Amino acid sequence: MVKKKTCVFISGKGSNLKNLINCSRDKNFPIKISLVICNNKNAYGISYVKKYQIPYVFIDTNQKNYENKILYNLMKYKISFICLAGYMKIISKKIVNTYKKKIINVHPSLLPKFKGLNTFTRILENKEKKTGCTVHYVNNKLDDGEIIVKKIFFLEKNDNEKTLKKKTQILEYRAFPEAIIKVFRNC
């Protein structure tokens, strides 16, 4: 199996990145993480990249023309697939159009509900009975692309933002690899 050269975009702790690295070490998993792009110099996720000796690039997304730097590095490392794993920046049209149907994102809600930020707060305020995570293709609208995989759990009376985050992350660790396998099975 020829693995697809993949770039993972992160901004923080990198727990989904760590999970994808572990999955990608399986010879039957369809991707090889060949690059990580991060927009936060202090992101803990960089420690995983260093541990596994994966090339990474810090890109200051507040700089003008930062998309060109991203595209340059994607081309340099011959990236054919992108995973957004806790990347807290909207992907530009330029990048989305260059990698059409080649970028996926994991979102901590059952899309189309609760797009964007502050998801857990809004779930609790809305008194939802169930929630979960969604892996979807990225398009030019926020959290709006075609859904690949959803994972669901039911809320309990004592759930709060912290417990929702923990339960959701556990589902994300299953959903993200499952979505990647599904994407490449359907190619």
Tab-separated table of C-alpha atoms in Angstrom:
chain	number	residue	atom	x	y	z
A	1	MET	CA	0.000	0.000	0.000
A	2	VAL	CA	1.306	3.435	-0.953
A	3	LYS	CA	0.419	5.744	1.895
A	4	LYS	CA	-0.844	9.257	1.133
A	5	LYS	CA	1.530	11.987	2.254
A	6	THR	CA	-0.509	13.900	4.802
A	7	CYS	CA	-0.150	17.174	6.656
A	8	VAL	CA	-1.853	17.662	10.019
A	9	PHE	CA	-2.673	21.243	11.078
A	10	ILE	CA	-2.697	21.895	14.841
A	11	SER	CA	-2.951	24.814	17.266
A	12	GLY	CA	-2.828	23.257	20.740
A	13	LYS	CA	-2.430	20.082	22.772
A	14	GLY	CA	-2.226	17.787	19.781
A	15	SER	CA	-4.078	14.808	21.259
A	16	ASN	CA	-5.745	14.049	17.910
A	17	LEU	CA	-2.347	14.439	16.228
A	18	LYS	CA	-0.844	11.916	18.669
A	19	ASN	CA	-3.691	9.505	17.913
A	20	LEU	CA	-3.219	9.906	14.137
A	21	ILE	CA	0.544	9.371	14.480
A	22	ASN	CA	-0.125	6.104	16.322
A	23	CYS	CA	-2.645	5.003	13.683
A	24	SER	CA	-0.331	5.920	10.819
A	25	ARG	CA	2.356	3.588	12.165
A	26	ASP	CA	0.090	0.653	11.205
A	27	LYS	CA	1.191	-0.580	7.778
A	28	ASN	CA	-2.453	-0.842	6.657
A	29	PHE	CA	-3.434	2.721	7.624
A	30	PRO	CA	-3.753	4.792	4.411
A	31	ILE	CA	-1.790	7.905	5.428
A	32	LYS	CA	1.749	8.824	6.413
A	33	ILE	CA	2.104	12.045	8.386
A	34	SER	CA	4.803	13.813	6.414
A	35	LEU	CA	4.357	17.338	7.788
A	36	VAL	CA	2.687	19.202	10.646
A	37	ILE	CA	1.758	22.865	10.361
A	38	CYS	CA	1.162	24.782	13.572
A	39	ASN	CA	0.070	28.383	14.127
A	40	ASN	CA	0.949	28.476	17.850
A	41	LYS	CA	4.623	28.503	18.911
A	42	ASN	CA	3.637	27.196	22.357
A	43	ALA	CA	1.456	24.297	21.160
A	44	TYR	CA	2.112	21.177	23.221
A	45	GLY	CA	1.414	19.087	20.103
A	46	ILE	CA	4.869	20.012	18.781
A	47	SER	CA	6.353	17.654	21.405
A	48	TYR	CA	4.792	14.682	19.572
A	49	VAL	CA	6.185	15.868	16.273
A	50	LYS	CA	9.672	16.114	17.756
A	51	LYS	CA	9.361	12.728	19.472
A	52	TYR	CA	8.461	11.000	16.186
A	53	GLN	CA	10.816	13.159	14.084
A	54	ILE	CA	8.077	14.472	11.802
A	55	PRO	CA	8.899	17.682	9.926
A	56	TYR	CA	6.918	20.665	11.173
A	57	VAL	CA	6.548	24.329	10.330
A	58	PHE	CA	5.341	27.200	12.472
A	59	ILE	CA	3.273	29.633	10.390
A	60	ASP	CA	2.244	32.962	11.872
A	61	THR	CA	-1.318	33.263	10.566
A	62	ASN	CA	-1.363	36.940	11.536
A	63	GLN	CA	1.207	37.725	8.851
A	64	LYS	CA	0.240	38.896	5.404
A	65	ASN	CA	0.226	36.145	2.735
A	66	TYR	CA	0.570	33.356	5.295
A	67	GLU	CA	-1.439	31.108	2.897
A	68	ASN	CA	1.427	31.264	0.407
A	69	LYS	CA	3.813	29.966	3.087
A	70	ILE	CA	1.400	27.131	3.863
A	71	LEU	CA	0.993	26.246	0.178
A	72	TYR	CA	4.773	26.425	-0.373
A	73	ASN	CA	5.366	23.886	2.431
A	74	LEU	CA	2.536	21.615	1.268
A	75	MET	CA	4.119	21.517	-2.199
A	76	LYS	CA	7.666	21.146	-0.810
A	77	TYR	CA	6.648	18.015	1.140
A	78	LYS	CA	4.438	16.719	-1.712
A	79	ILE	CA	1.342	16.661	0.520
A	80	SER	CA	-1.781	15.156	-1.045
A	81	PHE	CA	-4.119	15.104	1.999
A	82	ILE	CA	-4.734	17.415	4.981
A	83	CYS	CA	-6.225	16.730	8.429
A	84	LEU	CA	-7.285	19.610	10.659
A	85	ALA	CA	-6.867	18.466	14.255
A	86	GLY	CA	-7.735	21.284	16.608
A	87	TYR	CA	-6.506	23.935	14.192
A	88	MET	CA	-8.069	27.170	15.408
A	89	LYS	CA	-7.957	29.144	12.178
A	90	ILE	CA	-10.298	29.178	9.202
A	91	ILE	CA	-8.643	27.703	6.114
A	92	SER	CA	-8.426	30.237	3.277
A	93	LYS	CA	-10.307	29.796	0.000
A	94	LYS	CA	-6.963	29.605	-1.777
A	95	ILE	CA	-5.948	26.485	0.189
A	96	VAL	CA	-9.436	24.918	0.100
A	97	ASN	CA	-9.621	25.368	-3.677
A	98	THR	CA	-6.125	23.916	-4.170
A	99	TYR	CA	-6.968	20.849	-2.023
A	100	LYS	CA	-10.642	20.393	-2.908
A	101	LYS	CA	-12.042	17.214	-1.253
A	102	LYS	CA	-8.575	16.584	0.215
A	103	ILE	CA	-9.017	18.395	3.567
A	104	ILE	CA	-10.942	16.939	6.495
A	105	ASN	CA	-11.711	18.334	9.933
A	106	VAL	CA	-12.952	16.888	13.213
A	107	HIS	CA	-15.524	19.077	14.977
A	108	PRO	CA	-16.772	18.578	18.569
A	109	SER	CA	-20.516	18.551	17.857
A	110	LEU	CA	-23.089	16.799	15.726
A	111	LEU	CA	-22.966	19.057	12.705
A	112	PRO	CA	-24.812	20.980	11.393
A	113	LYS	CA	-25.543	21.912	15.034
A	114	PHE	CA	-23.116	24.176	16.883
A	115	LYS	CA	-20.702	25.208	14.149
A	116	GLY	CA	-17.751	27.342	15.188
A	117	LEU	CA	-16.409	27.995	18.675
A	118	ASN	CA	-17.669	27.592	22.264
A	119	THR	CA	-19.377	24.368	21.289
A	120	PHE	CA	-19.683	22.771	24.731
A	121	THR	CA	-21.107	25.930	26.312
A	122	ARG	CA	-23.753	26.152	23.607
A	123	ILE	CA	-24.613	22.440	23.891
A	124	LEU	CA	-25.245	22.841	27.627
A	125	GLU	CA	-27.153	26.118	27.234
A	126	ASN	CA	-29.384	24.492	24.620
A	127	LYS	CA	-30.048	21.528	26.972
A	128	GLU	CA	-29.142	18.988	24.297
A	129	LYS	CA	-29.917	15.346	25.030
A	130	LYS	CA	-27.101	14.022	22.836
A	131	THR	CA	-23.912	15.290	21.266
A	132	GLY	CA	-20.685	13.888	19.850
A	133	CYS	CA	-18.288	14.689	17.061
A	134	THR	CA	-18.327	14.970	13.292
A	135	VAL	CA	-15.556	14.450	10.754
A	136	HIS	CA	-16.281	16.344	7.550
A	137	TYR	CA	-14.706	17.617	4.362
A	138	VAL	CA	-13.635	21.251	4.526
A	139	ASN	CA	-15.191	23.664	2.058
A	140	ASN	CA	-15.390	27.461	1.906
A	141	LYS	CA	-18.080	27.692	4.618
A	142	LEU	CA	-17.375	27.194	8.322
A	143	ASP	CA	-18.006	23.589	9.456
A	144	ASP	CA	-20.278	23.034	6.466
A	145	GLY	CA	-18.622	20.361	4.299
A	146	GLU	CA	-19.961	16.927	3.470
A	147	ILE	CA	-20.084	14.689	6.559
A	148	ILE	CA	-17.908	11.564	6.539
A	149	VAL	CA	-18.428	10.138	10.058
A	150	LYS	CA	-20.451	11.047	13.164
A	151	LYS	CA	-20.115	9.566	16.646
A	152	ILE	CA	-22.820	10.165	19.277
A	153	PHE	CA	-23.194	9.965	23.058
A	154	PHE	CA	-26.026	10.939	25.395
A	155	LEU	CA	-25.544	13.659	27.987
A	156	GLU	CA	-25.871	12.884	31.663
A	157	LYS	CA	-27.320	15.197	34.331
A	158	ASN	CA	-23.940	16.052	35.834
A	159	ASP	CA	-22.153	16.785	32.526
A	160	ASN	CA	-20.300	20.079	32.274
A	161	GLU	CA	-17.915	21.586	29.697
A	162	LYS	CA	-14.981	19.577	31.054
A	163	THR	CA	-16.789	16.205	30.968
A	164	LEU	CA	-18.249	16.952	27.523
A	165	LYS	CA	-14.799	17.768	26.180
A	166	LYS	CA	-13.333	14.542	27.579
A	167	LYS	CA	-16.175	12.352	26.256
A	168	THR	CA	-16.051	14.060	22.868
A	169	GLN	CA	-12.281	13.630	22.536
A	170	ILE	CA	-12.595	9.900	23.227
A	171	LEU	CA	-15.051	9.684	20.313
A	172	GLU	CA	-12.797	11.827	18.108
A	173	TYR	CA	-9.954	9.334	18.577
A	174	ARG	CA	-12.189	6.684	16.966
A	175	ALA	CA	-13.969	8.893	14.426
A	176	PHE	CA	-10.940	10.569	12.815
A	177	PRO	CA	-9.084	7.364	11.825
A	178	GLU	CA	-12.377	5.758	10.754
A	179	ALA	CA	-13.103	8.743	8.502
A	180	ILE	CA	-9.625	8.588	6.942
A	181	ILE	CA	-10.051	4.891	6.159
A	182	LYS	CA	-13.513	5.588	4.703
A	183	VAL	CA	-12.175	8.434	2.507
A	184	PHE	CA	-9.489	6.232	0.961
A	185	ARG	CA	-11.713	3.168	0.674
A	186	ASN	CA	-14.048	5.261	-1.497
A	187	CYS	CA	-11.295	6.579	-3.810
